[in-house]
Coordinates of C-alpha atoms and ligand atoms in Angstrom, one line a residue:
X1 CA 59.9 176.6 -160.5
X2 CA 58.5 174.4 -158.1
X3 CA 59.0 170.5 -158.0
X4 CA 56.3 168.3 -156.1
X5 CA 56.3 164.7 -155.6
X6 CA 52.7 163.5 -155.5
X7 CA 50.6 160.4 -156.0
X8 CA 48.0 161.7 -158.0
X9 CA 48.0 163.5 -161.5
X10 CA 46.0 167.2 -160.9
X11 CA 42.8 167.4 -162.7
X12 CA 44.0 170.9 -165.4
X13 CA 47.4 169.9 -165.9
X14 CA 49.4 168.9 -168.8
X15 CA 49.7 165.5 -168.7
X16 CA 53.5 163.8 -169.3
X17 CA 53.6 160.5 -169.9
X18 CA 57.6 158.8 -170.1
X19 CA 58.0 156.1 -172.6
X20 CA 61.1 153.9 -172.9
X21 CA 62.8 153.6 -176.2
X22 CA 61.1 151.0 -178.4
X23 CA 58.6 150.1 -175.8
X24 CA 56.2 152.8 -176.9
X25 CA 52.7 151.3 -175.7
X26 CA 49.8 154.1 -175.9
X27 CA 47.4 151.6 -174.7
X28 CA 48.2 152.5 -171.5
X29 CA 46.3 155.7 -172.0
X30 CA 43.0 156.0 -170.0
X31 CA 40.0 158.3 -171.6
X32 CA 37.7 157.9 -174.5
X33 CA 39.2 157.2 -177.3
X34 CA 42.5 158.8 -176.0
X35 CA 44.8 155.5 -176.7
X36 CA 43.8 155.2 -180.2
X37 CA 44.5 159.2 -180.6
X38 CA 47.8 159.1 -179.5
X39 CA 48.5 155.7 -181.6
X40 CA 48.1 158.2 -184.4
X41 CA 50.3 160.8 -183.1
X42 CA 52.9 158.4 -182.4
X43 CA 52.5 156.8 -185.9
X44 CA 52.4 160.1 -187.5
X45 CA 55.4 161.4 -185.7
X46 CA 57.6 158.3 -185.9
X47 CA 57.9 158.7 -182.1
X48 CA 60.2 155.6 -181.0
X49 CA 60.9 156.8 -177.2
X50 CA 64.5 158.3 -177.8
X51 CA 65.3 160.4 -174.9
X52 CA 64.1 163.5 -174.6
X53 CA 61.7 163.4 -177.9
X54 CA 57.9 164.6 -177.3
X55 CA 54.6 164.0 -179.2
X56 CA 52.0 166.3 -178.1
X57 CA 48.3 165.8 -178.4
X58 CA 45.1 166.5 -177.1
X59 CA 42.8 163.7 -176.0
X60 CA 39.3 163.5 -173.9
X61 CA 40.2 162.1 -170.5
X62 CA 37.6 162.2 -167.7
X63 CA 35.4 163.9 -169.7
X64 CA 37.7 167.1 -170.4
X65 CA 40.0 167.9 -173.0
X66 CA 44.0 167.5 -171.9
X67 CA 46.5 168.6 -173.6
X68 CA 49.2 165.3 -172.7
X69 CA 52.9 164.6 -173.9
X70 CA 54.5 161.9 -174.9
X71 CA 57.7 161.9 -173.2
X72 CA 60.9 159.6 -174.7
X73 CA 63.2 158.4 -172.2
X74 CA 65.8 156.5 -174.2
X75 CA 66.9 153.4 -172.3
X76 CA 66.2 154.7 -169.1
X77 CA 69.9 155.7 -167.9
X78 CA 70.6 159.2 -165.9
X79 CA 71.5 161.3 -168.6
X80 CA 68.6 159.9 -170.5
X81 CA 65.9 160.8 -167.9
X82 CA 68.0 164.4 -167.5
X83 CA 67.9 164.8 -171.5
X84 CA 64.1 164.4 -170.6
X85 CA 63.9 166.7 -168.0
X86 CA 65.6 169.8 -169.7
X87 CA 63.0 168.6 -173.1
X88 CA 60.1 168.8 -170.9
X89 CA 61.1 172.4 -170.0
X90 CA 62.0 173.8 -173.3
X91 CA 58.7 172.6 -174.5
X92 CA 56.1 174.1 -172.0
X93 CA 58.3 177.1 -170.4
X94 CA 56.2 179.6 -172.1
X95 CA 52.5 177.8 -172.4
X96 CA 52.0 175.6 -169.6
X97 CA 51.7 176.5 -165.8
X98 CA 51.5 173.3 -163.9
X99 CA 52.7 169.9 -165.1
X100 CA 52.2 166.3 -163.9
X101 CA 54.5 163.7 -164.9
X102 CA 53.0 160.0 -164.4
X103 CA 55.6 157.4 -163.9
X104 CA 52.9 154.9 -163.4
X105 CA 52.3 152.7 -165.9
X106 CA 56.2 152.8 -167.0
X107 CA 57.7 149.0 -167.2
X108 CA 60.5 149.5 -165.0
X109 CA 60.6 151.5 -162.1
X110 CA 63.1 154.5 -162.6
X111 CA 66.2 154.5 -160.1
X112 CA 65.8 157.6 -157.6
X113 CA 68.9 159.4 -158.7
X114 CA 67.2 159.3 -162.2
X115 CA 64.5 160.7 -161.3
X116 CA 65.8 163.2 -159.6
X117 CA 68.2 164.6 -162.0
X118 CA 64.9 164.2 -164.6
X119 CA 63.5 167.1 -162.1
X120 CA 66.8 168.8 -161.4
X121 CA 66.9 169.3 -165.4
X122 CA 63.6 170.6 -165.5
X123 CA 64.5 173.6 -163.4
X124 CA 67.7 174.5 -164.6
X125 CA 66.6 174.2 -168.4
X126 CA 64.0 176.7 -167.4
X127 CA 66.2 179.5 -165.9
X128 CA 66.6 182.7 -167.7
X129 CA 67.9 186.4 -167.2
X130 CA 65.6 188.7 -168.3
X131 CA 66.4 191.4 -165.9
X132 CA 67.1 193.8 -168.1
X133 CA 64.5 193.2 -171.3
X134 CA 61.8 195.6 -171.0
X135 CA 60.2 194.9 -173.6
X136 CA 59.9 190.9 -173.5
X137 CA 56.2 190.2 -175.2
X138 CA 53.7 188.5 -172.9
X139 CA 53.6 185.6 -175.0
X140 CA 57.7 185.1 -174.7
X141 CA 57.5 185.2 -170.7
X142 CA 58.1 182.0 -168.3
X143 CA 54.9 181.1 -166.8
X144 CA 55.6 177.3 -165.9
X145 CA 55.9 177.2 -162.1
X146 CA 55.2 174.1 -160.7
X147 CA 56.1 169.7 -161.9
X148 CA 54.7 167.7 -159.9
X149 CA 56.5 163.7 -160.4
X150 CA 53.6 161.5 -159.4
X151 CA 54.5 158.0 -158.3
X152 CA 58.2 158.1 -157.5
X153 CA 58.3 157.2 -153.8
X154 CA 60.3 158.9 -151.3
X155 CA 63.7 157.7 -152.4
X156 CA 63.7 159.7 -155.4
X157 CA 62.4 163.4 -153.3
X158 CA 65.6 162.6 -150.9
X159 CA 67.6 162.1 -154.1
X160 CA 66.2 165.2 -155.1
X161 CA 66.9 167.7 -152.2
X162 CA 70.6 167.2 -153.3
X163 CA 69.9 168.6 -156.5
X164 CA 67.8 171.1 -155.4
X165 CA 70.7 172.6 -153.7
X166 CA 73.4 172.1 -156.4
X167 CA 70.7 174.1 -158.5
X168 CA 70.8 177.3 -156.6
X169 CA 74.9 177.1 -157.1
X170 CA 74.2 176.9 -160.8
X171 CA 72.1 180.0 -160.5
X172 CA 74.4 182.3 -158.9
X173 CA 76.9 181.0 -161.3
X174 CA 74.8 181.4 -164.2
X175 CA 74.1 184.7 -163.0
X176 CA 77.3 186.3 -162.7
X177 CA 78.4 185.0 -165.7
X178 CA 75.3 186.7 -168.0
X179 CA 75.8 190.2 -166.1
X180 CA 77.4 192.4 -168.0
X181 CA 80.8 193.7 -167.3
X182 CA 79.2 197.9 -166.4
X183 CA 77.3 196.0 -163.9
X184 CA 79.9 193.0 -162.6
X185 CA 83.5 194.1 -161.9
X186 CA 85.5 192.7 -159.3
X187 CA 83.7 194.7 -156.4
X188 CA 80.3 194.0 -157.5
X189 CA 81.1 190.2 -158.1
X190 CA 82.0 189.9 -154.1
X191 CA 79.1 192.2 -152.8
X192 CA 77.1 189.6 -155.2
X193 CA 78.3 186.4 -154.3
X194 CA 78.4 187.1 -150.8
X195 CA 74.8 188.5 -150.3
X196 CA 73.7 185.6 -152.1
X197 CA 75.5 182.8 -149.9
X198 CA 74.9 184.7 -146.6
X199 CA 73.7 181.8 -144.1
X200 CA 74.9 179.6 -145.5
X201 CA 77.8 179.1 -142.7
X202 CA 80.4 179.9 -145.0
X203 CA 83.8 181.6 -143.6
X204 CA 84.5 184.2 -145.9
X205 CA 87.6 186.6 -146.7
X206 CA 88.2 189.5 -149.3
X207 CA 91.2 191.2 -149.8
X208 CA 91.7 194.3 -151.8
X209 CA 94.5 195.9 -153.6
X210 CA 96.4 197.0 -150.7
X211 CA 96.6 194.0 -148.7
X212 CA 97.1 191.8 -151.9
X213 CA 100.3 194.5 -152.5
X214 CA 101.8 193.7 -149.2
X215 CA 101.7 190.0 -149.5
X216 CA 103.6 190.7 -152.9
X217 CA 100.9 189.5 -155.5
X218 CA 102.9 191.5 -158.3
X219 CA 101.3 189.0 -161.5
X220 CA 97.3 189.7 -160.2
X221 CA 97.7 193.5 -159.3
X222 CA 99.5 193.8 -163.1
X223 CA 97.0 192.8 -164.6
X224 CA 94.4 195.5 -162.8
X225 CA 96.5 197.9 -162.6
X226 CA 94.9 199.4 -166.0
X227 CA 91.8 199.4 -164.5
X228 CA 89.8 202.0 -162.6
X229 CA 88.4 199.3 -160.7
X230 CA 90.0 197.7 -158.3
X231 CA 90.9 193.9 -157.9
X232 CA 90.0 191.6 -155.5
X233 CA 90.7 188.1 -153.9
X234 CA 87.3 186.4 -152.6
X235 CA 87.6 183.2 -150.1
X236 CA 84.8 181.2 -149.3
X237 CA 85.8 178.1 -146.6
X238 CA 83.4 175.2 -145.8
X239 CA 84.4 173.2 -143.0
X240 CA 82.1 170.1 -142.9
X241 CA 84.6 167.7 -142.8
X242 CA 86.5 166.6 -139.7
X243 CA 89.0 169.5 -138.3
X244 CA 92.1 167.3 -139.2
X245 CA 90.8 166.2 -143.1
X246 CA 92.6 167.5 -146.2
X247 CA 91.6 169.9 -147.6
X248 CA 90.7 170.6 -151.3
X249 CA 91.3 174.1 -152.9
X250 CA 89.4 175.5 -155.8
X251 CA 91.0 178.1 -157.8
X252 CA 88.9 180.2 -160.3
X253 CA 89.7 182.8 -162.7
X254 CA 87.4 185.8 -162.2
X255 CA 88.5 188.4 -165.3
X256 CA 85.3 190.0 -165.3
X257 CA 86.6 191.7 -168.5
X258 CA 89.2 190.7 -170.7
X259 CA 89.9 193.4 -173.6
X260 CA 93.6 191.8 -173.6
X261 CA 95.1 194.9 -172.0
X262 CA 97.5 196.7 -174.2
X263 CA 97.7 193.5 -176.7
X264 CA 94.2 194.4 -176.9
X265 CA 91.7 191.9 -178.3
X266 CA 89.9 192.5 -182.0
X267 CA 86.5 194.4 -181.9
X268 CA 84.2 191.7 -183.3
X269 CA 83.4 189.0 -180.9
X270 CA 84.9 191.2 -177.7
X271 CA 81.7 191.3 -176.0
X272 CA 82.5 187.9 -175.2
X273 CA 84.8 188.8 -173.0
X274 CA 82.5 189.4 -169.9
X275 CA 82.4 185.7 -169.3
X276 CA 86.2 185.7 -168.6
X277 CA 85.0 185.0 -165.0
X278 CA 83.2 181.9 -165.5
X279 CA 86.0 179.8 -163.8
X280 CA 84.8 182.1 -161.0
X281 CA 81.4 181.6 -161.3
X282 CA 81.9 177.9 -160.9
X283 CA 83.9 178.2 -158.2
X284 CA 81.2 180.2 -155.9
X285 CA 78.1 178.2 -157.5
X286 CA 80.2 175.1 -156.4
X287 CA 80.9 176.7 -153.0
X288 CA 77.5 177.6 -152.8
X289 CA 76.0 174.1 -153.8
X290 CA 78.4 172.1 -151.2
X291 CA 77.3 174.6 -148.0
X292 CA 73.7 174.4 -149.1
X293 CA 73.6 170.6 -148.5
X294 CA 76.3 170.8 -146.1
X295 CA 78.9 168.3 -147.6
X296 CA 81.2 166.6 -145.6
X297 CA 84.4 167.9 -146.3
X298 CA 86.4 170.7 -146.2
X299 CA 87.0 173.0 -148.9
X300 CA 88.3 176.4 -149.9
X301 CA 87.2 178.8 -153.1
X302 CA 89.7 181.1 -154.1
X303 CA 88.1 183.7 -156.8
X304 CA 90.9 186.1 -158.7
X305 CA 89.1 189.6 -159.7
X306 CA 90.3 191.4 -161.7
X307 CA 89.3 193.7 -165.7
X308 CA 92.2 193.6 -167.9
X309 CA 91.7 196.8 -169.5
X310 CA 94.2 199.5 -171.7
X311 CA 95.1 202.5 -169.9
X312 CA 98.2 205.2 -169.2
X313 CA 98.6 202.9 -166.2
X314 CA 98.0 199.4 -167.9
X315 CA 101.1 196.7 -167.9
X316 CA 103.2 196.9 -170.7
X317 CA 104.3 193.9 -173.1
X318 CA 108.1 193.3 -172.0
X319 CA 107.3 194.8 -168.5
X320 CA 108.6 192.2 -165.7
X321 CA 106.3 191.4 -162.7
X322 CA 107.4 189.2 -159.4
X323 CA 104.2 186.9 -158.3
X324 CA 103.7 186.4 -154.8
X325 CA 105.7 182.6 -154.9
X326 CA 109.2 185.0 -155.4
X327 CA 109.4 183.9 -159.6
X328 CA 109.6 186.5 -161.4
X329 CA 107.3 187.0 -165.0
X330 CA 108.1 188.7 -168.5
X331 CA 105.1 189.4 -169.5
X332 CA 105.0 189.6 -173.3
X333 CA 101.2 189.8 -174.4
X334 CA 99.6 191.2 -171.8
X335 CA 96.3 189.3 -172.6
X336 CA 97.7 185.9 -171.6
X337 CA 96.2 187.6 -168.0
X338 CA 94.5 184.9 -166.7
X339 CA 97.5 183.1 -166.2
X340 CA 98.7 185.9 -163.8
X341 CA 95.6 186.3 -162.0
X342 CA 95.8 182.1 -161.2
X343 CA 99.5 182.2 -160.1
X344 CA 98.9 184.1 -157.2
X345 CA 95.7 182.6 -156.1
X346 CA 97.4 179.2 -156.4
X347 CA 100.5 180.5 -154.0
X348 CA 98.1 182.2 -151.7
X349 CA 95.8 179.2 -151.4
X350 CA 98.8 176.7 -150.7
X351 CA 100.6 179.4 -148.0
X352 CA 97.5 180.1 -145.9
X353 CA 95.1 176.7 -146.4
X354 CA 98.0 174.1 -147.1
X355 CA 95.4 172.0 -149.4
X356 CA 96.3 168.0 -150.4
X357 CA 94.5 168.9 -153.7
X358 CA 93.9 171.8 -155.8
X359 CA 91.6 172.4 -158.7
X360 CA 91.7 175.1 -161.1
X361 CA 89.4 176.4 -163.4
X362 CA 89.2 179.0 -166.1
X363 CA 88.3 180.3 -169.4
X364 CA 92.0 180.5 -169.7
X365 CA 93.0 179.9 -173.7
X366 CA 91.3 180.4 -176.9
X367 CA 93.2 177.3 -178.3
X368 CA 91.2 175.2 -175.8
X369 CA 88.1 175.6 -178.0
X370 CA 89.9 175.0 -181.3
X371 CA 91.0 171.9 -179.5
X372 CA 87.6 170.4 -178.4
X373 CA 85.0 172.7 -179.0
X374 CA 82.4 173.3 -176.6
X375 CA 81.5 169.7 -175.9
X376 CA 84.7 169.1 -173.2
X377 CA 86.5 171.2 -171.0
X378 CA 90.2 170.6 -170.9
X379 CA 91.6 168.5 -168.0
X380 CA 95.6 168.6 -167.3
X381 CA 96.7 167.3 -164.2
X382 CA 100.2 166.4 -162.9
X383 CA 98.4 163.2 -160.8
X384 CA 96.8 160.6 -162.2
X385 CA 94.3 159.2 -159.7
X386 CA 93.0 163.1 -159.7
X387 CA 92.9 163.3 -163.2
X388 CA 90.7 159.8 -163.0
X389 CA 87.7 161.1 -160.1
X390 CA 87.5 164.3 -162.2
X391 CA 87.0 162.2 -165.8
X392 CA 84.4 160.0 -163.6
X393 CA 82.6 163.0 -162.2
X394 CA 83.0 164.5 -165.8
X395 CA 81.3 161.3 -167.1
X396 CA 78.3 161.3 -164.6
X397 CA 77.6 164.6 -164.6
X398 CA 77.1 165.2 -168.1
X399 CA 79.8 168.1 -168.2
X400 CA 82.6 166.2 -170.0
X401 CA 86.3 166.6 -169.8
X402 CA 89.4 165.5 -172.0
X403 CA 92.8 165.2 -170.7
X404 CA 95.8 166.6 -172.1
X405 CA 99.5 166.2 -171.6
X406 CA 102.1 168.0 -169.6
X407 CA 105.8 167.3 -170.3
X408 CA 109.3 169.2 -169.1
X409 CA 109.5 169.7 -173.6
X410 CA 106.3 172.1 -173.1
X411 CA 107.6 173.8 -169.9
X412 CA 110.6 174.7 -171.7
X413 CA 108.8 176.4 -174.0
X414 CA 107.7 179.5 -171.6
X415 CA 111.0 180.2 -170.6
X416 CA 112.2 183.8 -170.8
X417 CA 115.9 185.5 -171.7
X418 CA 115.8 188.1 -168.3
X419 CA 113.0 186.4 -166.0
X420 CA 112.3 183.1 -164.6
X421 CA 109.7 182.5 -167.3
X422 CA 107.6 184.6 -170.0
X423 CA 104.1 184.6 -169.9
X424 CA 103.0 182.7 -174.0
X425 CA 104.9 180.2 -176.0
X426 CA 104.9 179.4 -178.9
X427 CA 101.5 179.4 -181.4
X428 CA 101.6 175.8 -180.9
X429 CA 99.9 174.3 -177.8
X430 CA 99.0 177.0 -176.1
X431 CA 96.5 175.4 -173.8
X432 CA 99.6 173.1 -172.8
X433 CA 101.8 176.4 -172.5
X434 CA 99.3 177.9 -170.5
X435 CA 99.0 174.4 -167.7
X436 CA 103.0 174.3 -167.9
X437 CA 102.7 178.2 -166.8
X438 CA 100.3 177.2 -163.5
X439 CA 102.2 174.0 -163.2
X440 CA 105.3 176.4 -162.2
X441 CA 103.6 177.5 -158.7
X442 CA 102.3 174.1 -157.5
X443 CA 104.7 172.7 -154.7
X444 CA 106.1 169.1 -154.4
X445 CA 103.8 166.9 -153.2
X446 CA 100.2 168.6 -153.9
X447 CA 98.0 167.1 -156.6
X448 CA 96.9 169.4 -158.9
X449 CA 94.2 169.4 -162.3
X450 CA 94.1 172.6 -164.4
X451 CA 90.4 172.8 -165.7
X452 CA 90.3 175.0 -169.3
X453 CA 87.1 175.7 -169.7
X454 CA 87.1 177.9 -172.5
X455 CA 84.5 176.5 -174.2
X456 CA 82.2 175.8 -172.1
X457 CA 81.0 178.7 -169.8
X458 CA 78.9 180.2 -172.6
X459 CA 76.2 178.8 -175.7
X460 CA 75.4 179.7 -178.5
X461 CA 72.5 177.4 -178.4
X462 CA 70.2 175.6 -176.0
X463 CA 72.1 172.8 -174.1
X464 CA 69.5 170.0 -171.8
X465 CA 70.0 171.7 -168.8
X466 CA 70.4 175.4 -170.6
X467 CA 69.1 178.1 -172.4
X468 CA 71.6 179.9 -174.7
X469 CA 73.7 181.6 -172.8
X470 CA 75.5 180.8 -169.5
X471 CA 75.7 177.1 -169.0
X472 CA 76.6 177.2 -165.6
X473 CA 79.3 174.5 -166.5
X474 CA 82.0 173.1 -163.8
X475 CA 78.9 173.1 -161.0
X476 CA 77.5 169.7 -160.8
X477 CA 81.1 168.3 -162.1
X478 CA 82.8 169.7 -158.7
X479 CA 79.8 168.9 -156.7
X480 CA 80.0 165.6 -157.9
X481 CA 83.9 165.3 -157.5
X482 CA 83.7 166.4 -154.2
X483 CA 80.8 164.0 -153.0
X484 CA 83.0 161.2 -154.9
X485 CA 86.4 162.1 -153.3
X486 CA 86.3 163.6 -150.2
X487 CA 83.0 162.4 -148.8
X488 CA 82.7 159.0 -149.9
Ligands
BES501 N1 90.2 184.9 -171.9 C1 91.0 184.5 -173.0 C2 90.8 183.2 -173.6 C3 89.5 183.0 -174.3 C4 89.4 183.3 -175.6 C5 88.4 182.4 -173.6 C6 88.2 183.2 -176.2 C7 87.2 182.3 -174.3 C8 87.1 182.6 -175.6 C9 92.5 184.6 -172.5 O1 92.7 185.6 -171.5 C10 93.3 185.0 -173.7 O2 93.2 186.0 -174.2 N2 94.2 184.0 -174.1 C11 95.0 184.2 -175.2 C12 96.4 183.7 -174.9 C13 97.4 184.1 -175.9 C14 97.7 185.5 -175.9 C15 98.7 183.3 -175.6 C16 94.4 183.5 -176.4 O3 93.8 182.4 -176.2 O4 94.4 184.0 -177.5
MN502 MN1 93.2 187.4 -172.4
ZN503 ZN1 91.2 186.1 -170.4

């Protein structure tokens, strides 16, 4: 999809017209008759303006039938103009080609950053992955390519480029998390990510099972070990801050399937599973979006591969493992994996890229959804002012987080009778178990937030800026964390 920034509305397209909550004034309809028509439509449809709410009509302007929407835009804010956006889309997606949206004639002037994301909504509400369906009907096929925003000056297209780059991050994330698990396995997932980032100046690095074996990543390569495929570790390093800047490391969990090993999962609802790499995904959309507008700072993405799958070979419940950091693991249900694929990417990342601050994120516990559903990810961090930018960037960016405890009376919980610790606790607080596990392979002195975003990676219905399906969550939040942090 295409986004212009014009100064005049095209002569065949659909006409959008914003309107701010309560300040719904048709008059400022040109064309025959056309204000008093959409008076009606407004009246019939009790149409107040609340963000993101449309009345559609058709009215004679210049002569010629136009098909025009009423647009709400709440009270104007951001996430208002973004609701908008992503409404726009899921309206005309499938019967509209061009679109012009008129911001003339609105009361106030929307800020740039509003408009932009207004735009930056548009697109991502209208991405789909229909690579596979055959069979999709005409009628049921995209065929809106091109919004043009007339009237919002060149502060708003600058504000826009930004966006436009965090957008193709979202799309490689959204796409590896929709693939199916035949198709993306740990291999696949780094021939994937890095065809799709190539130019982009990032310095890349994939190790495989051997050379994960040496360095003595015994949690990661126990968790593969009962699959034919092989694990992998993916690095992807932007340098675009100053050689001697911190750097900040971001951690995901990649299980590309997760059947739960030989504690395997139920049937019902196991097809789920494929979006066990969505911490992943986020971390190489992220990557992706930061190198594409060449943010100032330096970061590292560390992507654990690996399918948890039951085999002859597969890790045993009661088997003991020894992570790369020396501690050694009782692993007692072998589908708290994810844990064990993070451990070693967190040891790795702090040996080799000695990083000031480390985020982690992944689809890590099924309590984190009982907890908070899927409208915030779980934040646990062991330093406060952290914990703070990544609430903030949580707040602006629409993709919410919640911040949980750690305490030394949870930590105690995963400790184990013949290793240093076991891998579950307790029924209760398992998402805190789970942080207190991770929180065991930080060193002194490095702040560290645990993202679980169970709940988030995947939808069962349409979000603003998504189809069901992947949300591409985690994205614009680290985007937006890093901008705030390490670039301001
Ligand atoms: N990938 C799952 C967590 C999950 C479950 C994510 C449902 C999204 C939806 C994780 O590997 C897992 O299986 N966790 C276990 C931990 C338990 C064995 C302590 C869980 O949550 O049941
Ligand atoms: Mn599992
Ligand atoms: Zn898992």
């Amino acid at each position: 999809m295409q986004i212009a920034f014009t100064s005049t509305v095209e002569a065949g397209d659909v006409l959008v017209l914003p309107f701010p909550k309560d300040a719904v004034d048709t008059g400022r309809i040109e064309g025959e008759g056309a204000a008093a028509l959409a008076k009606a439509a407004v009246d019939a449809a009790r149409f107040k303006g609340e963000a993101g709410s449309i009345v559609e009509l058709f009215a004679t302007i210049g002569g010629a039938a136009r098909r025009v929407l009423l647009l709400g835009v709440g009270e104007g804010k951001e996430a208002d103009w973004r609701k908008a956006g992503g409404a726009v889309t899921a309206r005309l997606l499938t019967n509209a080609s061009s679109v012009s949206v008129d911001l003339n004639g609105l009361p106030t002037k929307p800020a740039a950053d509003a408009v932009a994301s207004f735009a930056g909504a548009a697109v991502q509400r209208g991405w789909r992955h229909d690579v596979y369906r055959t069979k999709l009907p005409e009628t049921s096929k995209p065929m809106l390519t091109r919004i043009a925003i007339v009237g919002a000056g060149d502060e708003a297209e600058a504000a826009y480029a930004r966006i436009h780059a965090v957008n193709g991050g979202l799309e490689l994330t959204r796409t590896l998390v929709s693939e199916p698990p035949n198709k993306l396995y740990p291999e696949s997932f780094v021939e994937r990510v890095l065809n799709d980032v190539e130019g982009l100046g990032l310095e890349v690095t994939v190790l495989d099972e051997a050379q994960m074996r040496d360095l003595g990543m015994g949690a990661l390569l126990g968790v593969s070990q009962g699959s034919v495929r092989e694990g992998r570790l993916l690095v992807l390093k932007w340098n675009g801050g100053a050689a001697d800047a911190e750097t900040l490391a971001l951690v995901g969990k990649g299980v590309t399937f997760d059947t739960g090993g030989i504690s395997i999962k139920p049937a019902a609802g196991m097809e789920d599973m494929k979006w066990d790499m969505g911490g992943a995904g986020a971390v190489a959309g992220a990557m992706k979006a930061i190198a594409a507008r060449k943010a100032k700072a330096n970061v590292v993405g560390v992507m654990g591969l690996v399918e948890n799958m039951p085999d002859g070979n597969a890790q045993r419940p009661g088997d003991v493992v020894t992570s790369m950091s020396g501690q050694t693991i009782e692993v007692i249900n072998t589908d708290a994996e994810g844990r064990l694929v993070l451990c070693d990417a967190l040891t790795w990342v702090q040996k080799t890229h000695s990083p000031s601050t480390i985020v982690d994120l992944a689809t890590l516990t099924g309590a984190m959804i009982i907890s908070l559903g899927s409208e915030h990810g779980g934040l646990f961090a062991n330093d406060d002012t952290l914990a703070e930018s990544l609430l903030a960037a949580g707040t602006a960016t629409g993709e919410k987080l919640w911040r949980f405890p750690l305490a030394d009376a949870y930590d105690k919980l995963i400790d184990s009778q013949i290793a240093d610790m076991k891998n579950v606790g307790p029924r209760g607080a398992g998402s805190i178990t789970a942080a207190q596990f991770l929180k065991r392979y930080i060193n002194e002195g490095v702040a560290w937030a645990h993202l679980d975003i169970a709940g988030m990676v995947w939808s069962d219905k349409p979000g603003v800026n998504h189809d069901k399906g992947a949300t591409g969550y985690g994205v614009r939040l680290l985007d937006q964390f890093v901008a705030d942090r390490f670039e301001a």
